[in-house]
């Protein structure tokens, strides 16, 4: 019997190819030259392979060589060559970025979790799910504080996922994937003209596999469609996407370690029973318009609506103990959690760019505004087990001699659900000017934000305003060498739960500032591209416990907002043509993030001692690809090194180096990818967490083959 999920996939794929004939009729193939056609893999070198000519995450479209901001781009070609399926597969390409937990990263020393899509808030994977890349054209990572452009956010940077849009030229592809861990999947997508001025896109993605951890598996489905209408001087695009993730044996925490960072059991250990799950279902509707009514005026605007539900039932590790009495920790207590997260949000944004010379100076002026509303609901309940079996409670789980199925979820003595409901409103307006004086470019911008948080059950609320600035300076030493410097700010509103006047509130937002300077090049006619910079980020007004305790004598322990963390670092990114058929990229980041002001407590979020958790001092990633055009083959190898870190519980997270490899066969119509991850089967921790849940283990060696047919 065909499962309903599988049936939906078949329907989408069938529709994609039902769409293909009219697309093909509407777009006659160009006449082909007489004679044999040479099959080659890449029609260009490094500057055309992994590089983009323009970034948009800075609101003003700009050549990366002329940007006062540091924006790294991972394009579709690099995503394909690395066989990347989710955001977790990309971080090694970004200097200064390493994995923290789930969709969260450590960026320039700070934990960062929020993702933008097409420049708009509204992450369909919010919660404990990781962004998938099927309908993503490229990923742009804007480094450092970006408050003047995007409003509230962490000072380390932000991810902007650029989704695939309908194209006016016909293109269709279908692919199949098979690998170890029972991995299998199928993908189909088609785009092209439908009628006069209209183009369409339709795609479906399905992939299933057993995960390395015991009891864990994954089933992901994405259905994506879009329509575009060509204006005389622009385009209107409508998009709709359905996301479904069904993760068995989840939510996954870590594997227990000792204080030296060594796993106390197999990296495949899982605290969850086979019946545990995490299920995400999200619907997204999006509309955008790009319009250039004159040569000097352009407008872009977008709206994004998202409605998602994430349901989880899982066993949380809740404390290690010695069950045998021999003095060695060998078991974990567990807590069962039943949780539902609902989130609906609406995001609106518009930007107007006016380009004109003034007094002989070329200028671009950006005027923009955005608004975001999110309604969230959380229902949760839990029951905690002890160090021995008890009726109505989760049984403990051994670390070595695993014995699943000894606990009955249906018989747990669960309390009634507790509920929380909240609303967030964010609104901002901004003005930015870029002036070009010969070889000198200056940038100055300011933004004002209004934010409001409301507890929709108690009626408590909080609102405030914030002003952020940005300034930049760039000088073109030569056409292929630029020096740049910038100063920018960010802010993050304190949570509504921390604004209680009895605890010392209300509190000003957490603030961030950056000073950064560096050099960018496109030497040897673009064959050697580089970006190198040094930076200092200061993050202030971090809430922490008041060492005086209940200073007001009202029965509530007070908070103080005087914490400060300073993050200093250096980053280097290189992309080079070593030969006409050999390309290499390198991403290196050095960072030192330390607490530089506190209330004498250790309550600064994500800190451990005087450092920040999961913030490595050194990170290095590389990727190199060599192609043999006459055989239509390419070989690629990548590596990732992360130096020692400390977990949230001050346990050592050991340094690691892992390697991956790809073998690619490609013609005009076919592409075959053989991908091997963790080539040497290294056992390592990808990130640290807290003592009772352990470190997140890196995945063992795995391999898959993907076959793609294009039209």
Short mmCIF file of C-alpha atoms in Angstrom, two decimals, residues 79-251:
data_model
loop_
_atom_site.label_atom_id
_atom_site.label_comp_id
_atom_site.label_asym_id
_atom_site.label_seq_id
_atom_site.Cartn_x
_atom_site.Cartn_y
_atom_site.Cartn_z
CA UNK A 79 25.51 23.51 -2.85
CA UNK A 80 25.30 20.97 -5.70
CA UNK A 81 28.98 19.99 -5.66
CA UNK A 82 28.93 19.39 -1.91
CA UNK A 83 25.68 17.42 -2.07
CA UNK A 84 24.30 19.71 0.63
CA UNK A 85 20.80 18.90 1.86
CA UNK A 86 20.47 21.14 4.91
CA UNK A 87 22.06 24.21 6.46
CA UNK A 88 24.27 21.92 8.57
CA UNK A 89 26.18 20.97 5.41
CA UNK A 90 27.22 24.56 4.67
CA UNK A 91 28.84 26.03 7.77
CA UNK A 92 32.37 24.91 6.93
CA UNK A 93 32.29 27.29 3.94
CA UNK A 94 31.78 30.32 6.19
CA UNK A 95 34.71 31.75 8.10
CA UNK A 96 33.87 32.41 11.74
CA UNK A 97 30.76 30.20 11.74
CA UNK A 98 30.45 26.85 13.56
CA UNK A 99 27.60 24.62 14.67
CA UNK A 100 25.98 25.27 18.08
CA UNK A 101 22.67 23.34 18.19
CA UNK A 102 19.86 22.47 15.77
CA UNK A 103 19.59 25.49 13.40
CA UNK A 104 21.75 27.65 15.69
CA UNK A 105 25.38 28.57 15.08
CA UNK A 106 28.23 30.33 16.81
CA UNK A 107 28.99 33.38 14.65
CA UNK A 108 31.98 35.54 15.48
CA UNK A 109 31.77 34.25 19.05
CA UNK A 110 28.03 34.71 19.63
CA UNK A 111 25.11 32.29 19.48
CA UNK A 112 22.81 33.12 16.57
CA UNK A 113 19.56 31.34 15.67
CA UNK A 114 17.32 33.58 13.54
CA UNK A 115 17.10 33.07 9.76
CA UNK A 116 15.67 35.38 7.08
CA UNK A 117 14.15 34.23 3.80
CA UNK A 118 14.36 36.57 0.79
CA UNK A 119 15.20 39.42 3.16
CA UNK A 120 12.08 38.87 5.29
CA UNK A 121 11.52 37.51 8.78
CA UNK A 122 9.43 34.37 9.09
CA UNK A 123 11.54 31.22 9.39
CA UNK A 124 9.40 28.16 8.47
CA UNK A 125 11.77 25.94 10.49
CA UNK A 126 11.49 27.89 13.74
CA UNK A 127 11.85 25.64 16.76
CA UNK A 128 14.12 22.60 16.58
CA UNK A 129 14.08 21.91 12.84
CA UNK A 130 16.95 22.67 10.44
CA UNK A 131 16.50 24.60 7.13
CA UNK A 132 16.49 22.37 4.05
CA UNK A 133 17.99 23.51 0.73
CA UNK A 134 15.75 22.02 -1.97
CA UNK A 135 14.06 25.33 -2.86
CA UNK A 136 17.04 27.54 -1.97
CA UNK A 137 19.00 29.18 -4.80
CA UNK A 138 21.78 30.55 -2.62
CA UNK A 139 22.61 31.49 0.96
CA UNK A 140 23.97 34.91 1.89
CA UNK A 141 25.53 35.41 5.31
CA UNK A 142 25.84 39.02 6.45
CA UNK A 143 28.48 39.20 9.17
CA UNK A 144 28.34 41.37 12.26
CA UNK A 145 25.60 43.66 13.63
CA UNK A 146 22.90 44.44 11.04
CA UNK A 147 20.38 46.38 13.13
CA UNK A 148 20.30 49.37 10.77
CA UNK A 149 19.17 47.11 7.91
CA UNK A 150 17.07 44.39 9.57
CA UNK A 151 16.11 45.56 13.06
CA UNK A 152 16.44 43.26 16.11
CA UNK A 153 19.10 40.58 15.82
CA UNK A 154 22.22 38.99 17.27
CA UNK A 155 25.53 40.86 16.75
CA UNK A 156 27.32 37.92 15.09
CA UNK A 157 25.37 38.20 11.83
CA UNK A 158 22.34 36.79 10.02
CA UNK A 159 21.52 34.17 7.39
CA UNK A 160 19.43 35.20 4.38
CA UNK A 161 18.13 32.24 2.34
CA UNK A 162 17.32 33.26 -1.25
CA UNK A 163 14.62 30.95 -2.62
CA UNK A 164 14.19 29.69 -6.18
CA UNK A 165 11.82 31.74 -8.37
CA UNK A 166 10.07 31.06 -11.67
CA UNK A 167 12.35 31.68 -14.65
CA UNK A 168 11.35 32.76 -18.20
CA UNK A 169 13.53 30.06 -19.80
CA UNK A 170 12.52 26.42 -19.67
CA UNK A 171 14.44 24.15 -17.33
CA UNK A 172 13.38 20.85 -15.79
CA UNK A 173 15.12 18.16 -13.80
CA UNK A 174 14.37 14.99 -11.91
CA UNK A 175 16.77 13.27 -9.53
CA UNK A 176 16.99 10.18 -7.40
CA UNK A 177 19.19 9.51 -4.41
CA UNK A 178 20.25 6.30 -2.66
CA UNK A 179 22.77 5.69 0.08
CA UNK A 180 23.62 3.87 3.25
CA UNK A 181 21.45 4.19 6.37
CA UNK A 182 18.53 3.19 4.09
CA UNK A 183 18.69 6.59 2.42
CA UNK A 184 16.42 7.13 -0.56
CA UNK A 185 14.63 10.02 -2.19
CA UNK A 186 13.33 11.66 -5.33
CA UNK A 187 13.15 15.27 -6.51
CA UNK A 188 11.47 16.91 -9.49
CA UNK A 189 11.18 20.53 -10.53
CA UNK A 190 10.33 22.47 -13.67
CA UNK A 191 10.29 26.15 -14.56
CA UNK A 192 9.68 28.19 -17.71
CA UNK A 193 7.21 30.35 -19.64
CA UNK A 194 3.48 29.64 -19.40
CA UNK A 195 1.96 32.41 -21.52
CA UNK A 196 2.65 35.99 -22.51
CA UNK A 197 4.51 37.61 -19.60
CA UNK A 198 3.80 34.62 -17.30
CA UNK A 199 6.32 32.08 -16.02
CA UNK A 200 5.87 29.25 -13.56
CA UNK A 201 7.77 26.94 -11.26
CA UNK A 202 6.70 23.68 -9.64
CA UNK A 203 8.77 21.28 -7.58
CA UNK A 204 8.60 18.43 -5.11
CA UNK A 205 11.19 16.93 -2.77
CA UNK A 206 11.03 13.69 -0.78
CA UNK A 207 13.85 12.06 1.16
CA UNK A 208 13.91 9.41 3.88
CA UNK A 209 16.76 7.84 5.84
CA UNK A 210 17.70 6.20 9.10
CA UNK A 211 19.80 8.54 11.21
CA UNK A 212 23.05 7.42 12.89
CA UNK A 213 21.57 7.62 16.41
CA UNK A 214 19.59 4.59 17.62
CA UNK A 215 15.81 4.73 17.06
CA UNK A 216 16.21 7.89 14.94
CA UNK A 217 15.04 8.42 11.37
CA UNK A 218 14.06 11.28 9.08
CA UNK A 219 11.41 11.90 6.44
CA UNK A 220 11.39 15.31 4.71
CA UNK A 221 8.94 16.60 2.13
CA UNK A 222 8.83 20.00 0.44
CA UNK A 223 6.30 21.13 -2.18
CA UNK A 224 7.08 24.40 -3.88
CA UNK A 225 5.35 26.41 -6.60
CA UNK A 226 5.44 29.91 -8.01
CA UNK A 227 4.14 32.27 -10.69
CA UNK A 228 5.81 35.37 -12.05
CA UNK A 229 4.42 38.15 -14.21
CA UNK A 230 6.81 40.30 -16.22
CA UNK A 231 6.15 44.02 -16.05
CA UNK A 232 7.56 46.42 -18.63
CA UNK A 233 10.24 47.38 -16.14
CA UNK A 234 10.05 44.71 -13.46
CA UNK A 235 8.45 41.54 -12.16
CA UNK A 236 5.76 40.33 -9.76
CA UNK A 237 6.33 36.92 -8.14
CA UNK A 238 3.91 34.77 -6.13
CA UNK A 239 5.19 31.71 -4.25
CA UNK A 240 3.66 28.96 -2.11
CA UNK A 241 5.58 26.30 -0.17
CA UNK A 242 4.64 23.38 2.06
CA UNK A 243 7.24 21.98 4.49
CA UNK A 244 6.90 18.66 6.29
CA UNK A 245 9.49 17.02 8.54
CA UNK A 246 8.85 13.79 10.44
CA UNK A 247 11.78 12.90 12.67
CA UNK A 248 11.50 9.65 14.58
CA UNK A 249 13.33 9.16 17.87
CA UNK A 250 13.66 12.95 18.30
CA UNK A 251 14.20 15.64 19.75
#
